[in-house]
Amino acid sequence: MTLPNRQPTIADVAQKAGVSIATVSRVLNRTAPVTEETTQRVQTAIEELNYRPRSAARVLASRKTYTIGLLLPEISGPFFSPMMRGIEAGAAEAGFDLLVHTTNVPRPEGTPHRPLGEHNTDGLIVFTDSLDTKELTRLHRIGFPLVLLHQPSPESLDIPTITVENKSGTEKLISHLIEVHGKRQIAFLRGPDTHMDSTWRERGYLQALKTHNLSFDPTLMAYGGFNEQIAFAAAKQLMGEGVMFDAIFTGDDESAVGVLSALRQANKRVPEDVAVVGFDDVPFSSYLTPPLTTVRVPIEQVGSEAVHQLICLIRGGQVDLEVLLPTELVIRQSCGCQTT
Amino acid sequence: MTLPNRQPTIADVAQKAGVSIATVSRVLNRTAPVTEETTQRVQTAIEELNYRPRSAARVLASRKTYTIGLLLPEISGPFFSPMMRGIEAGAAEAGFDLLVHTTNVPRPEGTPHRPLGEHNTDGLIVFTDSLDTKELTRLHRIGFPLVLLHQPSPESLDIPTITVENKSGTEKLISHLIEVHGKRQIAFLRGPDTHMDSTWRERGYLQALKTHNLSFDPTLMAYGGFNEQIAFAAAKQLMGEGVMFDAIFTGDDESAVGVLSALRQANKRVPEDVAVVGFDDVPFSSYLTPPLTTVRVPIEQVGSEAVHQLICLIRGGQVDLEVLLPTELVIRQSCGCQTT
DNA sequence: CTGAAAGCGCTTACAG
DNA sequence: CTGAAAGCGCTTACAG
């Protein structure tokens, strides 16, 4: 940016205060003791000149960016806001800036774009499917701080991961259907195969059946893709094929919306004919008709936990390789319970 | 970050390729013609060394950050994701990084935190209430590119603003209630006074009444705060006071959720007894019972438009001082229409 | 088309 | 407690 009147630099401040630039730097960063009086003079000069240290110069000289990067496949879904809030708050609290980058967006050729990495951040939070194994490996090799979200670490890399208790959460959910509502034919809509949340929910589903001595019926399982439209189609197809089910676990809350529509179109009553349960407890779940019974995922906490771990890593500390945040059964009415 | 083996610099690349660092810089930035053969050698060296230019050095030398900043009061609400998506996409497309900063978050004293500004970005997108007039004025004075979102420019500063057609959108909405459904007593829940969206919606409401020769009844207007809880309480109070209304414009969609609950508790049928309409068309609006008639705000487009304007400003161009994005009436069932 | 060199604005040993 | 000076890793006139 070319400004009419050049912005003040540390030299301007030093001159005005009658000290060396080293001293100005010291009062700026509290990095060495400085006389009360000198400090005063410097601070006055800073205010009068409206001086702000250039980040770039600081970063170049100190070799620390005080910036953490967030890499996502895309910004969407009800998950995004709370996760981002947790991350932003955690970063700010520790005095770090936050650089956000979406990977599934087309970049024009030739734009001087440098994705997030060791050249502009001190560490990275990487969401599922937003960075390939090769780059992940390279960064990890050079000792660059990395935290994964809802994604297992690639083989033998030992990158810390934050996830939630998908399996036990699902077990509680399915058990509730079986024990409280006497359901026996519980359909399940899987999510994407690459998605570890989906894998663990499937295991929880199978485990719950087993615990209650119910045999697993493969025809009750279909692909819902954690997606409203796909889940809608899956539910229709299940019914079209004459598969009988008295309950359905839709995989996540977004899919529940699609399933609810499909059921309504087929004139099935929820929960009388079919109980419907989801996972995540996103904001709109309590507004659905009927309000959705689901499992609450502490999304915001996943974000703040990721930041804490990352900053710990940046400061040279050790962290747990896997953090599992607790989930909680949220009973509303779509399972058949009478709550108000 | 202290790395075991130092990261390669431009000098390493130059040496390996047998050229000067100036030449490496040129092939990196396509800033001057370089022989095909030399380019090849340099690129090979870059790949072999896995070289990435340090942003800080680049920024310091070029005096451009290629980063835009987004300043928000807080990350929340159904508005956030789409707006952010628009901004991220727009920034990425133009080769800019995005630095996000939330202002309503407590920062510990003494943390070396430097909010977004001329020292670390090329320009700023400022959302309502996230930067005080003093700083806004200072930045504008030094010629720093700024774009405001849903917020009017402070007196005599002429900072460009992006908003949506709140007034005409509201007029269409209220007119629909009057003309199609014969409503005559239309209550209105105002939003926060500082919020320009609220002000314009109020004007639209008044205008629509006037156009249809309906006199304005002040008892039909209350404060809903663009907030579910407040709107819930406001609707209850209106009914408690015996105010009669056959329709209610809740100010925004979040408030509609609260109003719908209040109406349900009072055993009023929607839309038979009271028609309910909102504004924004956030994702959950179509899932409400009944599905909400509202006005669609192109939230993502607001974000991308803001980026376009800002980048135009950064490049030294001129932009419109006020951009009004079009809104669109979305008819569902809460107004009394029969749609499926 | 290419190179030598100054300069961007800070931090940080090193002295004192 | 304070200063002089080197250095961080690039870009960009200026020459040729």
XYZ file of C-alpha atoms (C1' of nucleotides) in Angstrom:
712
model
C 0.000 0.000 0.000
C 1.415 3.375 -0.898
C 0.430 5.903 1.689
C 0.657 9.625 1.245
C 2.545 10.080 4.485
C 4.727 7.115 5.359
C 3.737 5.161 8.439
C 5.988 5.661 11.456
C 8.612 3.000 12.187
C 10.459 2.021 15.287
C 13.205 4.456 14.326
C 10.769 7.360 14.408
C 9.677 6.366 17.871
C 13.252 5.979 19.053
C 14.221 9.369 17.756
C 11.215 11.099 19.258
C 11.831 9.457 22.623
C 15.561 10.020 22.444
C 16.490 6.367 22.854
C 17.790 3.553 20.652
C 15.493 1.318 18.667
C 16.597 -1.569 20.861
C 15.054 0.152 23.836
C 11.817 0.771 22.000
C 11.721 -2.877 21.098
C 12.214 -3.758 24.754
C 9.342 -1.695 26.040
C 7.198 -3.010 23.222
C 7.871 -6.610 24.086
C 8.667 -6.382 27.797
C 11.669 -8.450 26.903
C 14.172 -6.765 29.236
C 13.888 -4.321 32.132
C 13.637 -0.671 31.178
C 13.511 2.353 33.505
C 10.086 3.535 34.421
C 10.917 6.956 33.077
C 12.282 5.715 29.763
C 9.278 3.474 29.354
C 7.046 6.492 29.814
C 8.863 8.516 27.205
C 8.733 5.699 24.714
C 5.060 5.060 25.289
C 4.251 8.710 24.854
C 6.148 8.777 21.585
C 4.309 5.673 20.410
C 0.965 7.245 21.099
C 1.803 10.571 19.594
C 3.019 8.948 16.429
C 0.266 6.348 16.444
C 2.922 3.769 15.895
C 2.145 0.074 15.229
C 4.934 -2.421 14.790
C 4.857 -4.072 11.358
C 4.099 -7.724 11.845
C 6.244 -8.754 8.937
C 9.393 -7.174 10.318
C 8.726 -8.661 13.689
C 8.101 -12.112 12.282
C 11.142 -11.981 10.052
C 13.420 -10.958 12.894
C 11.993 -13.219 15.578
C 11.217 -16.215 13.418
C 7.880 -16.610 15.136
C 4.619 -15.728 13.424
C 2.245 -15.794 16.392
C -0.284 -17.020 13.910
C -2.022 -20.345 13.701
C -3.609 -21.653 10.547
C -6.927 -23.412 10.110
C -7.301 -25.641 7.090
C -10.777 -26.835 6.110
C -12.198 -28.534 3.051
C -14.977 -25.961 2.992
C -16.877 -23.578 5.162
C -20.311 -24.979 5.557
C -22.778 -26.771 7.660
C -24.048 -26.049 11.121
C -20.785 -27.417 12.488
C -18.697 -24.615 11.235
C -19.670 -21.621 13.368
C -19.240 -23.189 16.784
C -15.990 -24.894 15.844
C -14.616 -21.686 14.470
C -15.731 -19.831 17.569
C -13.843 -22.256 19.758
C -10.743 -21.911 17.656
C -10.837 -18.119 17.370
C -11.404 -17.713 21.102
C -8.613 -20.105 22.004
C -6.194 -18.454 19.634
C -7.032 -14.944 20.795
C -6.688 -15.931 24.410
C -3.153 -17.084 23.780
C -2.337 -14.009 21.735
C -2.312 -15.756 18.391
C -3.811 -14.592 15.145
C -5.881 -16.917 13.018
C -5.410 -17.479 9.316
C -8.228 -19.435 7.670
C -7.956 -21.320 4.439
C -10.411 -23.411 2.474
C -8.991 -26.090 0.256
C -11.973 -27.083 -1.871
C -12.184 -23.728 -3.563
C -10.852 -23.245 -7.069
C -7.780 -21.017 -7.252
C -6.927 -19.346 -10.502
C -3.675 -20.443 -12.077
C -0.773 -18.140 -11.594
C -2.079 -16.347 -8.539
C 0.796 -16.094 -6.133
C -0.999 -18.258 -3.651
C 0.862 -19.971 -0.921
C -1.309 -22.198 1.208
C -0.851 -22.318 4.926
C 2.377 -23.805 6.178
C 5.673 -23.288 7.916
C 6.328 -20.094 5.987
C 3.430 -18.135 7.438
C 2.184 -19.860 10.604
C 3.577 -21.444 13.747
C 1.251 -24.418 13.516
C -1.799 -25.783 11.738
C -5.183 -27.206 12.663
C -6.155 -29.581 9.906
C -9.726 -30.692 9.368
C -10.600 -33.972 7.657
C -9.626 -34.160 4.020
C -8.101 -30.739 3.714
C -4.451 -31.679 3.338
C -2.984 -34.670 1.542
C -0.832 -37.214 3.290
C 2.256 -36.124 1.438
C 2.150 -32.559 2.700
C 1.086 -33.740 6.142
C 4.116 -35.984 6.200
C 6.469 -33.289 5.020
C 5.292 -30.838 7.650
C 5.489 -33.405 10.387
C 8.993 -34.389 9.290
C 10.336 -30.907 9.645
C 8.887 -30.760 13.136
C 6.055 -28.420 12.309
C 3.240 -28.374 14.925
C 0.070 -30.007 13.630
C -3.266 -31.017 15.133
C -5.847 -33.080 13.278
C -9.596 -32.710 13.668
C -11.957 -35.634 13.247
C -9.323 -37.411 11.245
C -6.955 -40.175 12.245
C -3.239 -39.595 11.868
C -1.711 -41.189 8.786
C 0.196 -44.406 9.442
C 3.133 -44.095 11.783
C 3.095 -40.316 11.892
C 1.759 -39.803 15.396
C 0.080 -36.485 14.789
C -2.300 -35.617 17.628
C -6.014 -35.856 16.861
C -9.093 -34.437 18.526
C -12.353 -36.310 18.165
C -15.451 -37.056 20.156
C -16.855 -40.196 21.721
C -18.727 -41.381 18.694
C -18.892 -45.017 19.637
C -20.135 -44.754 23.203
C -22.471 -41.923 22.221
C -24.047 -44.108 19.582
C -24.309 -47.008 21.994
C -26.262 -44.879 24.447
C -28.513 -43.660 21.665
C -29.309 -47.090 20.255
C -29.652 -48.611 23.711
C -32.212 -45.960 24.579
C -34.238 -46.970 21.529
C -34.069 -50.633 22.501
C -34.471 -50.403 26.242
C -36.940 -47.561 26.627
C -38.935 -47.827 23.440
C -38.631 -51.514 22.725
C -37.374 -50.987 19.191
C -36.007 -54.042 17.435
C -35.555 -53.137 13.805
C -33.297 -50.148 13.859
C -32.108 -48.910 10.493
C -28.780 -47.089 10.196
C -27.575 -44.630 7.592
C -23.803 -44.602 7.235
C -21.754 -41.502 6.458
C -18.798 -41.149 4.077
C -16.253 -43.952 4.340
C -13.340 -41.594 4.801
C -15.053 -40.028 7.749
C -13.822 -41.540 10.992
C -16.894 -40.256 12.855
C -19.016 -42.445 10.633
C -16.857 -45.493 11.190
C -17.067 -45.195 14.956
C -20.791 -44.583 14.921
C -21.197 -47.750 12.919
C -19.184 -49.654 15.504
C -21.303 -48.194 18.266
C -24.442 -49.255 16.460
C -23.193 -52.808 16.045
C -22.008 -52.951 19.622
C -25.365 -51.814 20.980
C -27.165 -54.485 18.979
C -24.788 -57.095 20.263
C -25.120 -55.985 23.866
C -28.856 -56.454 23.602
C -28.610 -59.751 21.767
C -30.084 -58.385 18.585
C -28.642 -59.786 15.426
C -27.372 -57.404 12.803
C -29.517 -57.236 9.683
C -27.516 -55.869 6.741
C -30.635 -54.829 4.864
C -31.242 -52.263 7.605
C -28.033 -50.446 6.771
C -27.737 -47.964 3.910
C -25.626 -45.045 2.820
C -26.882 -41.651 3.984
C -23.672 -39.711 3.435
C -24.264 -37.332 6.371
C -26.266 -35.379 3.871
C -29.900 -34.312 3.751
C -30.595 -35.210 0.118
C -28.767 -38.514 0.110
C -30.435 -39.531 3.355
C -33.819 -38.588 1.939
C -33.245 -40.854 -1.051
C -31.875 -43.643 1.125
C -34.932 -43.612 3.371
C -37.255 -43.661 0.373
C -35.393 -46.563 -1.133
C -35.464 -48.546 2.092
C -39.221 -48.127 2.262
C -39.592 -48.798 -1.444
C -37.796 -52.081 -1.063
C -40.231 -53.044 1.654
C -37.620 -53.120 4.379
C -39.406 -52.938 7.739
C -37.954 -50.784 10.493
C -39.426 -49.307 13.634
C -36.591 -46.861 14.215
C -33.829 -45.224 12.238
C -30.504 -43.744 13.267
C -29.758 -41.290 10.495
C -26.024 -40.952 11.143
C -26.144 -37.249 11.839
C -28.669 -34.450 12.295
C -28.550 -33.127 8.769
C -29.554 -36.522 7.470
C -32.409 -36.587 9.941
C -34.014 -33.673 8.117
C -34.064 -35.667 4.899
C -35.354 -38.795 6.598
C -38.115 -36.863 8.325
C -39.280 -35.572 4.941
C -39.206 -39.027 3.381
C -41.199 -40.463 6.266
C -43.754 -37.679 6.045
C -44.207 -38.309 2.333
C -44.774 -41.993 3.046
C -47.354 -41.093 5.669
C -45.367 -42.656 8.461
C -45.842 -41.024 11.819
C -42.780 -40.079 13.864
C -42.239 -41.417 16.456
C -45.321 -43.682 16.546
C -44.516 -45.669 13.415
C -40.830 -44.952 13.185
C -38.553 -43.389 15.788
C -35.888 -41.106 14.328
C -32.601 -40.230 16.015
C -29.612 -38.234 14.861
C -26.149 -37.237 16.023
C -24.444 -33.865 16.631
C -27.213 -31.756 18.138
C -26.757 -28.864 15.797
C -28.788 -25.712 16.497
C -31.780 -26.552 14.319
C -32.327 -30.023 15.812
C -34.603 -28.758 18.532
C -36.743 -26.936 15.949
C -37.505 -29.997 13.861
C -40.946 -31.566 14.020
C -40.876 -33.507 16.184
C -37.846 -32.146 18.051
C -34.957 -34.487 17.410
C -33.488 -36.896 19.903
C -29.779 -36.918 19.247
C -26.305 -36.994 20.752
C -24.703 -33.708 21.642
C -21.205 -33.139 20.296
C -19.256 -30.382 22.067
C -18.293 -28.740 18.802
C -16.977 -25.500 20.208
C -14.899 -27.404 22.709
C -13.373 -29.492 19.940
C -12.139 -26.240 18.458
C -10.733 -24.769 21.628
C -9.128 -28.061 22.603
C -7.413 -28.214 19.235
C -5.966 -24.753 19.730
C -4.737 -25.562 23.217
C -2.974 -28.650 22.026
C -1.465 -26.863 19.077
C -0.147 -23.988 21.145
C 1.269 -26.435 23.626
C 3.077 -28.099 20.732
C 4.284 -24.752 19.427
C 5.751 -24.002 22.827
C 7.650 -27.220 22.665
C 5.424 -29.220 24.995
C 4.051 -32.734 24.743
C 0.410 -33.551 24.120
C -1.824 -36.603 24.066
C -1.889 -38.286 20.706
C -5.624 -38.754 20.893
C -8.186 -36.666 22.708
C -11.725 -37.979 22.898
C -14.264 -35.388 23.987
C -17.386 -36.680 25.733
C -20.769 -36.783 24.026
C -24.134 -36.697 25.683
C -27.525 -38.190 24.896
C -30.131 -35.474 24.292
C -33.627 -36.817 24.588
C -36.392 -34.953 22.826
C -39.470 -36.321 21.116
C -38.516 -38.003 17.867
C -37.568 -41.171 19.757
C -40.972 -41.483 21.373
C -40.293 -39.795 24.692
C -42.774 -37.241 25.962
C -40.838 -34.135 26.838
C -41.939 -30.554 26.902
C 10.049 -22.294 15.539
C 13.449 -23.849 15.991
C 13.906 -26.554 13.447
C 16.577 -29.193 13.549
C 17.617 -28.548 9.977
C 17.115 -24.956 8.935
C 14.535 -24.343 6.255
C 15.895 -23.481 2.839
C 15.954 -19.836 1.778
C 16.047 -18.125 -1.551
C 19.838 -18.116 -1.327
C 19.941 -21.906 -1.136
C 17.788 -22.133 -4.222
C 19.923 -19.598 -6.059
C 23.090 -21.444 -5.250
C 21.694 -24.804 -6.244
C 20.408 -23.427 -9.528
C 23.548 -21.417 -10.156
C 21.782 -18.087 -10.479
C 21.333 -14.959 -8.377
C 18.607 -14.600 -5.801
C 17.099 -11.856 -7.945
C 16.498 -14.390 -10.672
C 14.905 -16.834 -8.278
C 12.634 -14.054 -7.107
C 11.701 -13.349 -10.703
C 10.684 -16.863 -11.556
C 8.807 -17.049 -8.261
C 6.803 -13.937 -8.961
C 6.793 -13.880 -12.771
C 7.826 -10.314 -12.354
C 10.276 -10.135 -15.228
C 11.075 -12.377 -18.192
C 13.459 -15.236 -17.500
C 14.841 -17.770 -19.974
C 12.922 -20.970 -20.263
C 16.031 -22.911 -19.380
C 16.892 -20.844 -16.321
C 13.307 -21.073 -15.150
C 13.543 -24.836 -15.393
C 16.729 -24.999 -13.348
C 15.282 -22.753 -10.671
C 12.063 -24.710 -10.463
C 13.922 -27.949 -10.136
C 16.013 -26.512 -7.322
C 12.884 -25.273 -5.585
C 11.306 -28.677 -5.716
C 14.390 -30.540 -4.648
C 14.858 -28.282 -1.661
C 11.156 -28.103 -0.938
C 11.538 -24.382 -0.764
C 8.702 -22.043 0.331
C 9.222 -18.303 0.375
C 8.779 -16.855 3.873
C 5.753 -14.615 3.804
C 7.256 -12.238 6.309
C 10.321 -11.487 4.230
C 8.204 -11.040 1.172
C 5.783 -8.737 2.925
C 8.546 -6.705 4.470
C 10.325 -6.208 1.196
C 7.289 -5.615 -0.979
C 5.213 -3.678 1.535
C 2.171 -5.674 0.537
C 0.690 -8.334 2.770
C -1.677 -10.033 0.322
C -3.859 -10.560 3.331
C -7.241 -9.163 4.097
C -8.659 -8.988 7.572
C -12.174 -9.766 8.761
C -13.322 -8.119 11.944
C -16.474 -9.394 13.635
C -18.051 -8.826 17.014
C -18.415 -12.559 17.415
C -18.690 -15.746 15.479
C -22.197 -16.970 15.810
C -25.576 -17.327 14.320
C -26.718 -18.936 11.115
C -25.438 -15.897 9.265
C -21.844 -16.573 9.938
C -21.024 -19.626 7.816
C -22.362 -18.398 4.508
C -20.900 -14.931 4.959
C -17.548 -16.383 5.806
C -17.741 -18.732 2.846
C -18.326 -15.817 0.525
C -15.425 -13.922 1.969
C -12.993 -16.833 2.004
C -13.850 -17.768 -1.565
C -13.500 -14.213 -2.795
C -10.207 -13.729 -1.048
C -8.775 -17.018 -2.262
C -9.821 -16.303 -5.811
C -7.849 -13.096 -5.787
C -4.865 -14.747 -4.144
C -5.382 -13.159 -0.760
C -5.105 -14.782 2.628
C -7.735 -14.221 5.260
C -7.051 -13.221 8.834
C -10.090 -13.449 11.114
C -10.485 -11.628 14.354
C -13.298 -11.495 16.882
C -13.569 -8.379 18.987
C -15.993 -9.412 21.709
C -13.643 -11.959 23.157
C -11.688 -11.199 26.310
C -7.920 -10.889 25.775
C -5.591 -11.384 28.675
C -3.610 -8.303 29.665
C -0.076 -8.156 28.468
C -0.453 -10.610 25.625
C 1.385 -9.175 22.689
C -1.812 -8.840 20.750
C -2.062 -6.552 17.845
C -5.528 -6.429 16.357
C -5.964 -6.290 12.628
C -4.817 -3.156 10.906
C -2.386 -1.537 8.529
C 0.531 -3.399 10.051
C -0.610 -6.872 9.046
C -3.236 -6.577 6.312
C -3.831 -4.694 3.080
C -7.424 -3.934 3.969
C -10.225 -4.770 6.365
C -13.813 -5.939 6.190
C -15.559 -4.581 9.237
C -18.825 -6.006 10.513
C -21.270 -3.979 12.585
C -20.002 -2.950 15.989
C -16.586 -4.518 15.770
C -14.432 -1.409 15.516
C -14.957 1.933 17.209
C -15.337 5.132 15.271
C -11.994 6.432 16.439
C -9.997 3.580 14.961
C -12.203 3.537 11.884
C -11.436 7.201 11.413
C -7.723 6.757 11.955
C -7.513 3.949 9.403
C -9.558 5.850 6.871
C -7.402 8.954 7.359
C -4.206 7.137 6.494
C -5.867 5.835 3.346
C -6.260 2.281 4.520
C -8.802 0.248 2.477
C -11.945 -0.485 4.452
C -15.344 -1.979 3.680
C -18.235 -1.968 6.124
C -20.828 -4.705 6.404
C -24.400 -3.992 7.456
C -23.222 -0.782 9.065
C -23.452 2.790 7.821
C -20.262 4.784 7.478
C -19.587 7.183 10.339
C -20.399 10.816 9.568
C -18.470 12.325 6.710
C -16.055 9.424 6.346
C -17.386 7.919 3.126
C -16.345 4.359 3.781
C -18.072 1.959 1.379
C -20.817 -0.219 2.842
C -22.465 -3.413 1.676
C -26.030 -4.082 2.750
C -29.160 -5.636 1.389
C -32.507 -4.281 0.302
C -34.110 -4.364 3.686
C -36.748 -1.771 3.018
C -38.129 -3.024 -0.277
C -37.858 -6.635 0.939
C -39.974 -5.797 3.945
C -42.459 -3.923 1.808
C -42.974 -6.979 -0.383
C -43.351 -9.160 2.676
C -45.915 -6.961 4.423
C -47.754 -6.280 1.178
C -48.107 -10.002 0.636
C -49.717 -10.325 4.049
C -52.129 -7.494 3.306
C -52.954 -8.196 -0.311
C -53.018 -11.973 -0.420
C -54.088 -12.848 3.083
C -56.138 -9.784 3.967
C -54.230 -9.126 7.180
C -54.889 -5.790 8.828
C -53.303 -5.945 12.255
C -49.699 -6.753 11.602
C -47.428 -6.700 14.603
C -43.720 -5.911 14.171
C -40.766 -6.830 16.359
C -37.895 -4.375 16.039
C -34.228 -5.355 16.226
C -31.390 -3.541 18.016
C -31.373 0.209 17.463
C -27.765 0.252 16.342
C -28.553 -2.235 13.651
C -29.187 -0.547 10.337
C -30.971 -3.622 9.004
C -33.563 -3.171 11.703
C -34.038 0.500 10.952
C -34.668 -0.122 7.281
C -37.029 -2.986 7.951
C -39.026 -0.708 10.174
C -39.217 1.850 7.409
C -40.340 -0.823 4.988
C -43.030 -1.912 7.396
C -44.331 1.615 7.797
C -44.178 2.245 4.083
C -46.179 -0.880 3.299
C -48.884 0.129 5.749
C -49.035 3.566 4.222
C -49.205 2.249 0.692
C -52.244 0.217 1.645
C -53.865 3.015 3.601
C -53.509 1.256 6.896
C -52.773 3.493 9.821
C -49.812 2.656 12.011
C -50.748 1.376 15.450
C -47.828 1.819 17.889
C -49.141 -0.844 20.238
C -48.422 -3.377 17.497
C -44.720 -2.634 17.612
C -42.401 -4.134 20.212
C -38.737 -4.894 20.713
C -37.684 -8.378 19.588
C -33.962 -7.736 19.428
C -33.382 -10.124 16.505
C -33.146 -12.744 19.216
C -35.145 -15.886 19.909
C -35.596 -15.395 23.665
C -36.367 -11.708 23.546
C -38.826 -12.237 20.726
C -40.475 -15.055 22.669
C -40.979 -12.735 25.640
C -42.151 -9.885 23.431
C -44.793 -12.043 21.775
C -46.009 -13.279 25.151
C -46.254 -9.773 26.465
C -48.143 -8.542 23.430
C -50.705 -11.293 23.938
C -50.733 -10.751 27.694
C -51.603 -7.121 27.170
C -54.507 -8.145 25.031
C -53.118 -6.611 21.863
C -54.908 -8.151 18.913
C -52.939 -9.044 15.789
C -53.663 -11.341 12.891
C -50.070 -11.417 11.652
C -46.620 -10.738 12.979
C -43.387 -9.793 11.272
C -40.744 -10.981 13.696
C -37.877 -8.857 12.388
C -35.677 -11.807 11.495
C -35.832 -15.600 11.323
C -34.258 -16.293 14.685
C -36.962 -14.261 16.354
C -39.569 -16.233 14.434
C -38.541 -19.354 16.342
C -39.294 -17.638 19.634
C -42.571 -16.219 18.379
C -43.683 -19.595 17.071
C -43.118 -21.086 20.540
C -45.008 -18.296 22.258
C -47.925 -18.684 19.871
C -47.991 -22.436 20.380
C -48.062 -21.998 24.139
C -50.976 -19.606 23.783
C -52.784 -22.143 21.609
C -52.831 -19.867 18.622
C -52.733 -21.640 15.300
C -50.218 -20.559 12.690
C -51.148 -19.368 10.124
C -54.918 -19.637 10.748
C -55.043 -17.376 13.795
C -51.803 -15.540 13.303
C -49.576 -15.436 10.250
C -45.845 -15.347 11.046
C -43.160 -14.024 8.750
C -39.437 -13.518 9.224
C -36.450 -12.110 7.373
C -33.095 -13.607 6.259
C -34.062 -17.109 5.156
C -31.436 -18.861 7.207
C -31.030 -22.611 6.688
C -33.399 -23.756 9.417
C -36.299 -21.581 8.262
C -37.655 -24.192 5.919
C -37.599 -26.783 8.719
C -39.778 -24.807 11.105
C -43.371 -25.853 11.676
C -44.963 -24.475 9.663
C -42.181 -23.687 7.196
C -41.438 -19.993 7.448
C -42.355 -17.393 4.884
C -39.496 -14.936 4.862
C -37.242 -12.745 2.756
C -34.092 -14.254 1.395
C -30.896 -12.337 2.057
C -27.984 -13.297 -0.215
C -25.626 -13.699 2.711
C -22.816 -15.420 0.870
C -22.969 -12.805 -1.834
C -22.698 -10.037 0.739
C -19.413 -11.606 1.763
C -18.005 -12.027 -1.706
C -19.133 -8.552 -2.744
C -17.347 -7.087 0.245
C -14.132 -8.809 -0.757
C -14.404 -7.648 -4.337
C -14.871 -4.065 -3.284
C -12.052 -4.247 -0.803
C -9.611 -5.715 -3.284
C -10.622 -3.101 -5.798
C -9.827 -0.469 -3.193
C -6.516 -2.143 -2.378
C -5.601 -1.985 -6.036
C -6.247 1.698 -5.995
C -9.633 1.612 -7.721
C -12.844 3.406 -6.967
C -15.957 1.710 -5.627
C -19.561 2.586 -4.927
C -20.078 4.055 -1.507
C -23.153 1.959 -0.982
C -24.003 -1.415 -2.440
C -27.508 -2.722 -1.912
C -27.888 -6.398 -2.689
C -31.351 -7.567 -3.762
C -33.603 -9.557 -1.465
C -36.342 -11.912 -2.493
C -39.667 -12.909 -1.022
C -39.735 -16.608 -0.113
C -43.249 -17.880 0.309
C -43.758 -20.957 2.415
C -46.645 -21.774 4.725
C -46.445 -19.660 7.847
C -48.124 -16.769 6.030
C -51.134 -18.840 5.068
C -50.115 -19.917 1.582
C -50.525 -23.534 0.620
C -47.236 -24.694 -0.785
C -45.737 -28.118 -0.892
C 17.660 -11.576 -19.656
C 20.635 -11.326 -15.294
C 23.338 -9.751 -11.152
C 25.062 -6.792 -7.182
C 23.405 -4.229 -3.644
C 20.403 -1.470 -0.955
C 16.610 -1.593 1.860
C 12.113 -3.254 4.074
C 11.495 -2.727 9.935
C 12.114 -5.277 13.297
C 14.830 -8.617 17.261
C 18.678 -10.158 19.606
C 23.112 -11.440 21.153
C 27.130 -8.819 22.578
C 29.257 -5.083 25.136
C 29.352 -1.939 28.479
C 19.522 -0.526 32.184
C 21.007 0.880 27.289
C 23.175 1.104 22.579
C 25.581 -0.290 18.139
C 25.292 -3.574 14.818
C 24.326 -7.820 12.610
C 20.906 -10.380 10.606
C 16.106 -12.226 9.482
C 14.815 -13.462 3.849
C 12.930 -11.371 0.612
C 11.970 -7.386 -3.539
C 13.342 -3.898 -6.487
C 15.472 -0.146 -8.762
C 19.826 0.347 -11.167
C 23.283 -1.331 -14.393
C 24.689 -3.863 -17.909
